[in-house]
Amino acid sequence: KLLYIVIDGLGDLPVPELRNKTPLEAAETPNLDMLAERGRLGLMYTVEKGIAPESDVAVISILGYDPARYYTGRGPLEAYGAGLNLSDGDLALRCNFATIDSNGRIIDRRVGRNLTTPEAAELSKSINSEIRLDTVASEFEFRSTLGHRGVLAIKRTGGALSGNITNTDPAYTRMEGFGVAESKLGTETFLEECRPLDESHEAKISAELVNEFTSKTASLLENHPVNLRRQSSGKLKANAILSRDAGNRLPSLFDINEHYGIDFACLVEMPVERGIATLAGMSVIEVPPPSGNLMLDSKLKAEGLIKNLSCHEGFYVHIKGPDEPAHDGDCMAKKKYIEIIDKEFFGKLLNTLNLERILVCVTADHSTPCKMKSHSDDPVPVLIAGRDTKSDGLRRFCESECAKGSLGVIPKGSELMPVLVSSLRQE
């Protein structure tokens, strides 16, 4: 068996509040440390050095796909994972409900992180029923997913659209076709105009359609009953939609089961990870959506994995948690979340595993330093333990210890999966 466990946004940098340790270094993680003692450690650039990746491109990479060859944008992956039907030429974008003021200044990109999924669904219902796009003959569907998150798909009648357009969300930009965190974000940010990135008619009208959608939804949402109720209770309005990472086709990923000769299943919560995993050919083990209680969510995910352990040979598990407080700059909460995952997920899991028969890899999709409040291009920690893995003699799973490990620095995330498969197959 291969257990490939990815902890979202785990990597970090030292912070003064934790005595110049990272949240992972400061956390009490006896179960992860036990794995570290029995295994090999290293660091990894999940895409490549110099790129601060979003989760989607990083996950594609660490599952063994070359992003330069396979990546087509987060929007299509997110939409597919959310259950929208897409054809080549349809435009899809990842979206966030956000709070803006009358000048378009962004007050909060995530509506204070307290927009409930039912509230978002009510707003989405109004958007789909009350807004029509007139730039060109087209139809759209906006779907809220979890909390402040959503996806937008636009279909042009009798023609194609282009994903070669800019974001309206200033927190992310595009680098060599990849969605990356904007490294020079100012203290004040504004809802941006979507612009074409080439001279094609398709890119021009795609940008115009996104701007029309952005403007009309802002007008609709400002005094929507959901937002008036939120305002009366002292909460921020979800009065704008930010969009990013456009694409107009799904990637053609090779079948991961056939390629590596391993029957894979996934345990993932978020639409983008689900979209990638299913496009790769993995079976889906259903897990409940995030409840807001990381202790419960971690326990349920461990139970789901244990229950299905005999059904598949490989498992890709994506664990949310540390990324969110890191985006909020809360290093103490990130430390606490890491400790919860160690106790409730790894503690429950390791009590049932025979590590002589199971290879475990633990890593992250990207670093999210608390002092930056965004993804960075820093490498992430990696451990490989179980089977006949020779120990590096190191005692902790953290950035500083992983820097000493025998795996060294893996320059591209796509190089890790072949290493795992080779380790799994060796006698």
Tab-separated table of C-alpha atoms in Angstrom:
chain	number	residue	atom	x	y	z
A	1	LYS	CA	0.000	0.000	0.000
A	2	LEU	CA	0.984	3.602	-0.663
A	3	LEU	CA	-0.457	6.414	1.465
A	4	TYR	CA	0.305	9.783	-0.108
A	5	ILE	CA	-0.790	12.422	2.384
A	6	VAL	CA	-0.720	16.104	1.472
A	7	ILE	CA	-1.293	18.726	4.178
A	8	ASP	CA	-2.488	21.963	2.647
A	9	GLY	CA	-0.184	24.957	3.161
A	10	LEU	CA	1.928	23.153	5.766
A	11	GLY	CA	5.278	24.805	4.991
A	12	ASP	CA	6.224	28.084	6.637
A	13	LEU	CA	9.072	30.350	7.733
A	14	PRO	CA	10.318	31.132	11.269
A	15	VAL	CA	8.275	33.730	13.152
A	16	PRO	CA	9.239	35.719	16.273
A	17	GLU	CA	5.996	34.791	18.057
A	18	LEU	CA	7.148	31.151	18.057
A	19	ARG	CA	10.722	31.917	19.171
A	20	ASN	CA	11.898	32.019	15.574
A	21	LYS	CA	10.483	28.614	14.789
A	22	THR	CA	7.989	27.720	12.097
A	23	PRO	CA	4.518	26.561	13.211
A	24	LEU	CA	5.499	23.001	12.258
A	25	GLU	CA	8.746	23.225	14.257
A	26	ALA	CA	6.887	24.656	17.270
A	27	ALA	CA	4.040	22.131	17.143
A	28	GLU	CA	3.932	18.961	19.229
A	29	THR	CA	3.677	16.231	16.602
A	30	PRO	CA	4.636	12.870	18.156
A	31	ASN	CA	3.038	10.820	15.395
A	32	LEU	CA	4.651	12.662	12.495
A	33	ASP	CA	7.934	12.600	14.411
A	34	MET	CA	7.645	8.840	14.816
A	35	LEU	CA	7.344	8.526	11.048
A	36	ALA	CA	10.295	10.881	10.603
A	37	GLU	CA	12.470	8.765	12.900
A	38	ARG	CA	11.713	5.694	10.792
A	39	GLY	CA	12.107	7.298	7.388
A	40	ARG	CA	13.868	9.588	4.972
A	41	LEU	CA	13.409	13.346	4.937
A	42	GLY	CA	13.895	16.127	2.426
A	43	LEU	CA	12.538	19.329	0.950
A	44	MET	CA	10.686	19.816	-2.319
A	45	TYR	CA	9.741	22.625	-4.668
A	46	THR	CA	6.235	21.485	-5.506
A	47	VAL	CA	6.311	23.013	-8.991
A	48	GLU	CA	9.803	24.459	-9.321
A	49	LYS	CA	12.004	27.072	-7.675
A	50	GLY	CA	10.743	30.627	-8.134
A	51	ILE	CA	7.055	29.718	-8.441
A	52	ALA	CA	4.660	30.346	-5.547
A	53	PRO	CA	1.988	27.925	-6.722
A	54	GLU	CA	-1.698	27.695	-6.079
A	55	SER	CA	-2.935	24.337	-4.849
A	56	ASP	CA	-4.183	23.146	-8.240
A	57	VAL	CA	-0.933	23.395	-10.201
A	58	ALA	CA	0.991	22.071	-7.186
A	59	VAL	CA	-1.259	19.023	-6.836
A	60	ILE	CA	-0.995	18.261	-10.552
A	61	SER	CA	2.770	18.408	-10.189
A	62	ILE	CA	3.134	16.303	-7.038
A	63	LEU	CA	0.867	13.621	-8.520
A	64	GLY	CA	3.486	13.157	-11.228
A	65	TYR	CA	2.287	15.363	-14.073
A	66	ASP	CA	4.472	18.020	-15.688
A	67	PRO	CA	2.438	21.236	-15.229
A	68	ALA	CA	4.044	22.837	-18.279
A	69	ARG	CA	2.511	20.061	-20.364
A	70	TYR	CA	-0.784	19.365	-18.626
A	71	TYR	CA	-1.967	22.492	-16.803
A	72	THR	CA	-4.897	24.363	-18.377
A	73	GLY	CA	-5.994	26.656	-15.529
A	74	ARG	CA	-7.666	26.264	-12.169
A	75	GLY	CA	-11.080	27.383	-13.367
A	76	PRO	CA	-11.852	24.247	-15.411
A	77	LEU	CA	-10.543	21.949	-12.670
A	78	GLU	CA	-12.613	23.694	-10.017
A	79	ALA	CA	-15.744	23.716	-12.169
A	80	TYR	CA	-15.353	20.042	-13.066
A	81	GLY	CA	-14.819	19.124	-9.437
A	82	ALA	CA	-17.960	21.073	-8.513
A	83	GLY	CA	-20.019	19.060	-11.003
A	84	LEU	CA	-20.411	21.545	-13.857
A	85	ASN	CA	-20.494	20.201	-17.401
A	86	LEU	CA	-17.788	21.737	-19.566
A	87	SER	CA	-16.896	21.448	-23.225
A	88	ASP	CA	-13.745	22.694	-24.921
A	89	GLY	CA	-14.193	26.406	-25.566
A	90	ASP	CA	-16.294	27.033	-22.458
A	91	LEU	CA	-14.774	29.579	-20.082
A	92	ALA	CA	-14.381	28.580	-16.430
A	93	LEU	CA	-13.010	30.578	-13.499
A	94	ARG	CA	-12.399	30.072	-9.795
A	95	CYS	CA	-14.291	32.679	-7.770
A	96	ASN	CA	-14.476	34.120	-4.266
A	97	PHE	CA	-17.287	36.054	-2.686
A	98	ALA	CA	-15.636	39.180	-1.297
A	99	THR	CA	-16.409	42.468	0.440
A	100	ILE	CA	-15.696	45.758	-1.335
A	101	ASP	CA	-16.490	49.385	-0.623
A	102	SER	CA	-18.184	51.850	-2.979
A	103	ASN	CA	-14.851	52.598	-4.685
A	104	GLY	CA	-14.076	48.961	-5.418
A	105	ARG	CA	-11.514	48.714	-2.621
A	106	ILE	CA	-11.342	45.184	-1.267
A	107	ILE	CA	-12.188	45.086	2.426
A	108	ASP	CA	-11.943	41.307	2.715
A	109	ARG	CA	-11.255	38.772	-0.029
A	110	ARG	CA	-13.144	36.058	1.868
A	111	VAL	CA	-16.017	37.956	3.550
A	112	GLY	CA	-14.452	37.524	6.973
A	113	ARG	CA	-14.357	33.739	6.447
A	114	ASN	CA	-17.843	33.504	7.945
A	115	LEU	CA	-20.061	33.381	4.865
A	116	THR	CA	-21.941	30.139	5.356
A	117	THR	CA	-22.447	27.642	2.574
A	118	PRO	CA	-26.274	28.072	2.758
A	119	GLU	CA	-25.882	31.866	2.537
A	120	ALA	CA	-23.625	31.484	-0.500
A	121	ALA	CA	-26.109	29.090	-2.115
A	122	GLU	CA	-28.904	31.646	-1.658
A	123	LEU	CA	-26.784	34.366	-3.264
A	124	SER	CA	-25.875	32.010	-6.118
A	125	LYS	CA	-29.518	31.202	-6.771
A	126	SER	CA	-30.283	34.895	-7.218
A	127	ILE	CA	-27.272	35.424	-9.475
A	128	ASN	CA	-28.310	32.604	-11.792
A	129	SER	CA	-31.972	33.587	-11.924
A	130	GLU	CA	-31.704	37.379	-12.135
A	131	ILE	CA	-28.618	38.139	-14.237
A	132	ARG	CA	-28.240	37.841	-18.002
A	133	LEU	CA	-25.079	38.569	-19.994
A	134	ASP	CA	-25.486	40.746	-23.097
A	135	THR	CA	-21.935	41.218	-24.406
A	136	VAL	CA	-22.446	38.314	-26.816
A	137	ALA	CA	-25.037	35.553	-26.975
A	138	SER	CA	-24.063	33.338	-24.058
A	139	GLU	CA	-25.211	31.493	-20.976
A	140	PHE	CA	-23.510	31.127	-17.623
A	141	GLU	CA	-23.773	29.129	-14.432
A	142	PHE	CA	-22.356	30.313	-11.149
A	143	ARG	CA	-22.085	27.708	-8.430
A	144	SER	CA	-21.063	28.298	-4.834
A	145	THR	CA	-19.102	25.422	-3.351
A	146	LEU	CA	-17.910	25.808	0.262
A	147	GLY	CA	-18.217	29.005	2.247
A	148	HIS	CA	-16.947	31.974	0.254
A	149	ARG	CA	-15.736	29.837	-2.673
A	150	GLY	CA	-17.427	29.411	-6.030
A	151	VAL	CA	-16.965	28.698	-9.717
A	152	LEU	CA	-18.218	30.371	-12.876
A	153	ALA	CA	-18.725	28.730	-16.276
A	154	ILE	CA	-19.692	30.767	-19.357
A	155	LYS	CA	-20.773	29.144	-22.618
A	156	ARG	CA	-20.820	31.250	-25.770
A	157	THR	CA	-23.596	30.476	-28.220
A	158	GLY	CA	-22.083	29.284	-31.485
A	159	GLY	CA	-18.465	29.967	-30.594
A	160	ALA	CA	-15.561	29.491	-28.227
A	161	LEU	CA	-14.178	31.631	-25.450
A	162	SER	CA	-10.578	32.064	-24.324
A	163	GLY	CA	-8.953	31.534	-20.948
A	164	ASN	CA	-6.133	33.922	-21.886
A	165	ILE	CA	-7.434	36.767	-19.718
A	166	THR	CA	-6.335	38.440	-16.484
A	167	ASN	CA	-7.767	37.996	-12.999
A	168	THR	CA	-10.112	40.426	-11.306
A	169	ASP	CA	-8.664	39.148	-8.011
A	170	PRO	CA	-5.482	41.166	-7.378
A	171	ALA	CA	-4.079	38.610	-4.926
A	172	TYR	CA	-3.160	36.248	-7.771
A	173	THR	CA	-1.475	36.698	-11.099
A	174	ARG	CA	-0.281	34.481	-13.931
A	175	MET	CA	3.308	33.384	-14.471
A	176	GLU	CA	4.161	31.286	-17.499
A	177	GLY	CA	0.542	30.194	-17.663
A	178	PHE	CA	0.372	29.194	-13.984
A	179	GLY	CA	-1.726	30.858	-11.312
A	180	VAL	CA	0.620	32.218	-8.629
A	181	ALA	CA	0.303	34.386	-5.549
A	182	GLU	CA	1.023	38.049	-6.209
A	183	SER	CA	4.269	38.817	-4.378
A	184	LYS	CA	3.967	42.622	-4.478
A	185	LEU	CA	0.500	43.056	-3.035
A	186	GLY	CA	-0.004	46.488	-1.481
A	187	THR	CA	-1.807	47.314	1.724
A	188	GLU	CA	-4.792	48.489	-0.312
A	189	THR	CA	-6.143	46.393	-3.159
A	190	PHE	CA	-8.969	46.965	-5.580
A	191	LEU	CA	-11.255	44.836	-7.695
A	192	GLU	CA	-9.464	44.749	-11.040
A	193	GLU	CA	-10.743	44.934	-14.573
A	194	CYS	CA	-10.405	41.732	-16.583
A	195	ARG	CA	-8.231	42.251	-19.657
A	196	PRO	CA	-7.373	40.074	-22.676
A	197	LEU	CA	-3.818	38.750	-22.768
A	198	ASP	CA	-3.713	38.444	-26.539
A	199	GLU	CA	-5.266	40.153	-29.546
A	200	SER	CA	-7.808	37.443	-30.346
A	201	HIS	CA	-11.512	38.171	-30.568
A	202	GLU	CA	-12.170	35.264	-28.184
A	203	ALA	CA	-9.955	36.755	-25.478
A	204	LYS	CA	-11.498	40.195	-25.946
A	205	ILE	CA	-15.090	39.055	-25.547
A	206	SER	CA	-14.153	36.691	-22.710
A	207	ALA	CA	-12.745	39.632	-20.743
A	208	GLU	CA	-15.836	41.694	-21.550
A	209	LEU	CA	-18.140	38.909	-20.359
A	210	VAL	CA	-16.250	38.580	-17.071
A	211	ASN	CA	-16.399	42.345	-16.510
A	212	GLU	CA	-20.123	42.375	-17.263
A	213	PHE	CA	-20.685	39.507	-14.835
A	214	THR	CA	-18.583	41.233	-12.156
A	215	SER	CA	-20.437	44.528	-12.497
A	216	LYS	CA	-23.929	43.058	-12.549
A	217	THR	CA	-23.337	40.745	-9.612
A	218	ALA	CA	-21.955	43.605	-7.512
A	219	SER	CA	-25.130	45.599	-8.160
A	220	LEU	CA	-27.335	42.634	-7.335
A	221	LEU	CA	-25.484	41.585	-4.196
A	222	GLU	CA	-25.127	44.988	-2.513
A	223	ASN	CA	-28.665	45.029	-1.086
A	224	HIS	CA	-29.497	41.349	-1.313
A	225	PRO	CA	-31.531	40.116	1.693
A	226	VAL	CA	-28.665	37.817	2.730
A	227	ASN	CA	-26.308	40.779	2.904
A	228	LEU	CA	-28.792	43.003	4.681
A	229	ARG	CA	-29.185	40.296	7.324
A	230	ARG	CA	-25.416	39.963	7.600
A	231	GLN	CA	-25.009	43.723	7.900
A	232	SER	CA	-27.637	43.943	10.649
A	233	SER	CA	-25.756	41.315	12.664
A	234	GLY	CA	-22.435	43.138	12.265
A	235	LYS	CA	-20.971	40.907	9.566
A	236	LEU	CA	-19.398	41.893	6.258
A	237	LYS	CA	-21.453	41.868	3.095
A	238	ALA	CA	-20.666	39.371	0.358
A	239	ASN	CA	-21.162	42.118	-2.226
A	240	ALA	CA	-18.647	41.230	-4.942
A	241	ILE	CA	-17.208	38.258	-6.758
A	242	LEU	CA	-13.497	38.000	-7.483
A	243	SER	CA	-12.444	35.700	-10.316
A	244	ARG	CA	-9.144	34.183	-11.317
A	245	ASP	CA	-7.323	31.388	-13.144
A	246	ALA	CA	-9.459	31.231	-16.263
A	247	GLY	CA	-9.283	28.323	-18.645
A	248	ASN	CA	-11.272	27.050	-21.611
A	249	ARG	CA	-10.555	23.324	-21.539
A	250	LEU	CA	-9.904	20.484	-19.145
A	251	PRO	CA	-6.458	18.885	-19.070
A	252	SER	CA	-5.963	15.463	-20.653
A	253	LEU	CA	-4.205	13.718	-17.791
A	254	PHE	CA	-2.816	10.236	-18.295
A	255	ASP	CA	-4.539	7.514	-16.263
A	256	ILE	CA	-2.523	7.415	-13.071
A	257	ASN	CA	-3.539	3.818	-12.327
A	258	GLU	CA	-2.287	2.509	-15.650
A	259	HIS	CA	0.812	4.703	-15.713
A	260	TYR	CA	2.132	3.577	-12.330
A	261	GLY	CA	0.421	0.193	-12.112
A	262	ILE	CA	-1.302	1.187	-8.872
A	263	ASP	CA	-5.043	1.295	-8.198
A	264	PHE	CA	-5.504	4.761	-6.675
A	265	ALA	CA	-8.332	6.227	-4.630
A	266	CYS	CA	-8.619	9.726	-3.208
A	267	LEU	CA	-9.993	11.219	-0.007
A	268	VAL	CA	-10.374	14.932	-0.718
A	269	GLU	CA	-12.799	17.633	0.354
A	270	MET	CA	-12.401	20.537	-2.037
A	271	PRO	CA	-13.661	20.699	-5.638
A	272	VAL	CA	-10.279	21.436	-7.215
A	273	GLU	CA	-8.555	18.429	-5.632
A	274	ARG	CA	-11.541	16.246	-6.468
A	275	GLY	CA	-11.477	17.465	-10.067
A	276	ILE	CA	-7.781	16.659	-10.464
A	277	ALA	CA	-8.068	13.253	-8.825
A	278	THR	CA	-11.040	12.137	-10.915
A	279	LEU	CA	-9.488	13.405	-14.150
A	280	ALA	CA	-6.422	11.352	-13.213
A	281	GLY	CA	-8.623	8.266	-13.001
A	282	MET	CA	-8.745	7.815	-9.232
A	283	SER	CA	-11.711	6.304	-7.445
A	284	VAL	CA	-13.377	8.684	-4.997
A	285	ILE	CA	-13.898	7.744	-1.366
A	286	GLU	CA	-16.562	10.143	-0.184
A	287	VAL	CA	-15.800	12.225	2.884
A	288	PRO	CA	-18.077	14.839	4.465
A	289	PRO	CA	-17.420	18.474	3.486
A	290	PRO	CA	-15.442	20.501	6.034
A	291	SER	CA	-17.572	21.068	9.131
A	292	GLY	CA	-15.478	23.841	10.645
A	293	ASN	CA	-14.363	21.362	13.309
A	294	LEU	CA	-10.895	20.198	12.244
A	295	MET	CA	-10.757	17.632	15.048
A	296	LEU	CA	-13.895	15.908	13.758
A	297	ASP	CA	-12.917	16.263	10.100
A	298	SER	CA	-9.481	14.742	10.721
A	299	LYS	CA	-10.957	11.832	12.661
A	300	LEU	CA	-13.551	11.102	9.965
A	301	LYS	CA	-10.916	11.187	7.246
A	302	ALA	CA	-8.722	8.728	9.151
A	303	GLU	CA	-11.707	6.440	9.669
A	304	GLY	CA	-12.592	6.624	5.970
A	305	LEU	CA	-9.065	5.712	4.994
A	306	ILE	CA	-8.874	2.802	7.435
A	307	LYS	CA	-12.268	1.475	6.325
A	308	ASN	CA	-11.185	1.416	2.668
A	309	LEU	CA	-7.583	0.334	3.148
A	310	SER	CA	-8.183	-3.148	1.750
A	311	CYS	CA	-9.991	-1.840	-1.361
A	312	HIS	CA	-7.144	-0.032	-3.149
A	313	GLU	CA	-3.369	-0.088	-3.399
A	314	GLY	CA	-2.700	3.650	-3.422
A	315	PHE	CA	-4.391	6.513	-1.601
A	316	TYR	CA	-4.072	10.259	-2.201
A	317	VAL	CA	-5.286	12.119	0.891
A	318	HIS	CA	-5.516	15.917	0.945
A	319	ILE	CA	-5.970	17.479	4.376
A	320	LYS	CA	-7.170	21.049	4.749
A	321	GLY	CA	-6.419	23.058	7.862
A	322	PRO	CA	-3.075	24.855	8.238
A	323	ASP	CA	-3.454	26.921	5.073
A	324	GLU	CA	-6.363	29.049	6.302
A	325	PRO	CA	-4.835	30.500	9.497
A	326	ALA	CA	-1.608	31.068	7.569
A	327	HIS	CA	-3.521	33.261	5.096
A	328	ASP	CA	-4.823	35.167	8.118
A	329	GLY	CA	-1.312	35.548	9.550
A	330	ASP	CA	-2.239	33.534	12.659
A	331	CYS	CA	0.812	31.398	13.475
A	332	MET	CA	-0.603	30.175	16.799
A	333	ALA	CA	-3.729	28.823	15.101
A	334	LYS	CA	-1.633	27.187	12.396
A	335	LYS	CA	0.464	25.480	15.070
A	336	LYS	CA	-2.707	24.294	16.808
A	337	TYR	CA	-4.199	22.955	13.557
A	338	ILE	CA	-1.020	20.981	12.853
A	339	GLU	CA	-1.225	19.445	16.323
A	340	ILE	CA	-4.866	18.479	15.787
A	341	ILE	CA	-4.052	16.759	12.493
A	342	ASP	CA	-1.143	14.912	14.107
A	343	LYS	CA	-3.310	13.648	16.960
A	344	GLU	CA	-6.655	13.005	15.302
A	345	PHE	CA	-5.592	11.872	11.835
A	346	PHE	CA	-2.101	10.425	12.172
A	347	GLY	CA	-2.619	9.162	15.714
A	348	LYS	CA	-5.710	7.195	14.764
A	349	LEU	CA	-4.168	6.002	11.500
A	350	LEU	CA	-0.824	4.816	12.849
A	351	ASN	CA	-2.491	2.717	15.536
A	352	THR	CA	-3.874	0.479	12.766
A	353	LEU	CA	-1.041	0.365	10.199
A	354	ASN	CA	1.622	-2.241	9.670
A	355	LEU	CA	4.438	-0.033	8.388
A	356	GLU	CA	6.336	-3.062	7.144
A	357	ARG	CA	3.702	-3.398	4.427
A	358	ILE	CA	2.716	0.229	3.904
A	359	LEU	CA	4.717	3.115	2.459
A	360	VAL	CA	3.722	6.514	3.821
A	361	CYS	CA	4.633	9.838	2.251
A	362	VAL	CA	3.714	13.093	3.988
A	363	THR	CA	4.260	16.460	2.351
A	364	ALA	CA	2.466	19.685	1.406
A	365	ASP	CA	1.162	21.280	-1.763
A	366	HIS	CA	2.877	24.606	-1.008
A	367	SER	CA	4.240	26.791	1.762
A	368	THR	CA	1.996	29.494	3.207
A	369	PRO	CA	4.162	31.650	5.499
A	370	CYS	CA	2.133	33.374	8.189
A	371	LYS	CA	4.150	36.569	7.893
A	372	MET	CA	3.340	36.762	4.164
A	373	LYS	CA	-0.333	35.693	4.454
A	374	SER	CA	0.010	34.078	1.026
A	375	HIS	CA	1.636	31.177	-0.766
A	376	SER	CA	5.370	31.412	-1.304
A	377	ASP	CA	7.983	29.695	-3.453
A	378	ASP	CA	9.691	28.142	-0.417
A	379	PRO	CA	10.202	24.377	-0.538
A	380	VAL	CA	7.973	22.112	1.550
A	381	PRO	CA	8.971	19.307	3.931
A	382	VAL	CA	8.780	15.698	2.721
A	383	LEU	CA	8.989	12.401	4.576
A	384	ILE	CA	8.915	8.853	3.253
A	385	ALA	CA	8.579	6.035	5.802
A	386	GLY	CA	7.493	2.421	5.994
A	387	ARG	CA	8.307	-0.675	3.973
A	388	ASP	CA	12.109	-1.090	4.082
A	389	THR	CA	12.876	2.621	4.082
A	390	LYS	CA	16.252	3.260	5.686
A	391	SER	CA	16.100	5.856	8.438
A	392	ASP	CA	18.023	9.121	8.173
A	393	GLY	CA	18.376	9.119	11.950
A	394	LEU	CA	16.497	12.404	12.277
A	395	ARG	CA	13.868	12.837	14.948
A	396	ARG	CA	11.446	15.523	13.847
A	397	PHE	CA	9.261	16.231	10.833
A	398	CYS	CA	9.837	19.933	10.246
A	399	GLU	CA	11.500	22.247	7.782
A	400	SER	CA	14.878	22.500	9.529
A	401	GLU	CA	15.224	18.731	10.036
A	402	CYS	CA	14.019	17.937	6.531
A	403	ALA	CA	16.794	20.176	5.195
A	404	LYS	CA	19.263	17.619	6.623
A	405	GLY	CA	17.602	14.549	5.119
A	406	SER	CA	18.902	12.113	2.511
A	407	LEU	CA	16.210	13.035	0.002
A	408	GLY	CA	17.943	16.392	-0.401
A	409	VAL	CA	16.037	19.106	-2.237
A	410	ILE	CA	13.715	17.708	-4.876
A	411	PRO	CA	13.721	20.384	-7.616
A	412	LYS	CA	10.306	19.562	-9.097
A	413	GLY	CA	7.234	18.055	-7.489
A	414	SER	CA	6.616	15.848	-10.508
A	415	GLU	CA	9.779	13.908	-9.598
A	416	LEU	CA	8.411	12.639	-6.273
A	417	MET	CA	5.786	10.161	-7.498
A	418	PRO	CA	8.288	8.006	-9.454
A	419	VAL	CA	10.428	7.830	-6.288
A	420	LEU	CA	7.431	6.619	-4.268
A	421	VAL	CA	6.441	4.012	-6.837
A	422	SER	CA	10.015	2.720	-7.017
A	423	SER	CA	10.169	2.491	-3.209
A	424	LEU	CA	6.844	0.674	-3.117
A	425	ARG	CA	7.884	-1.909	-5.696
A	426	GLN	CA	11.348	-2.755	-4.385
A	427	GLU	CA	11.747	-6.116	-2.683
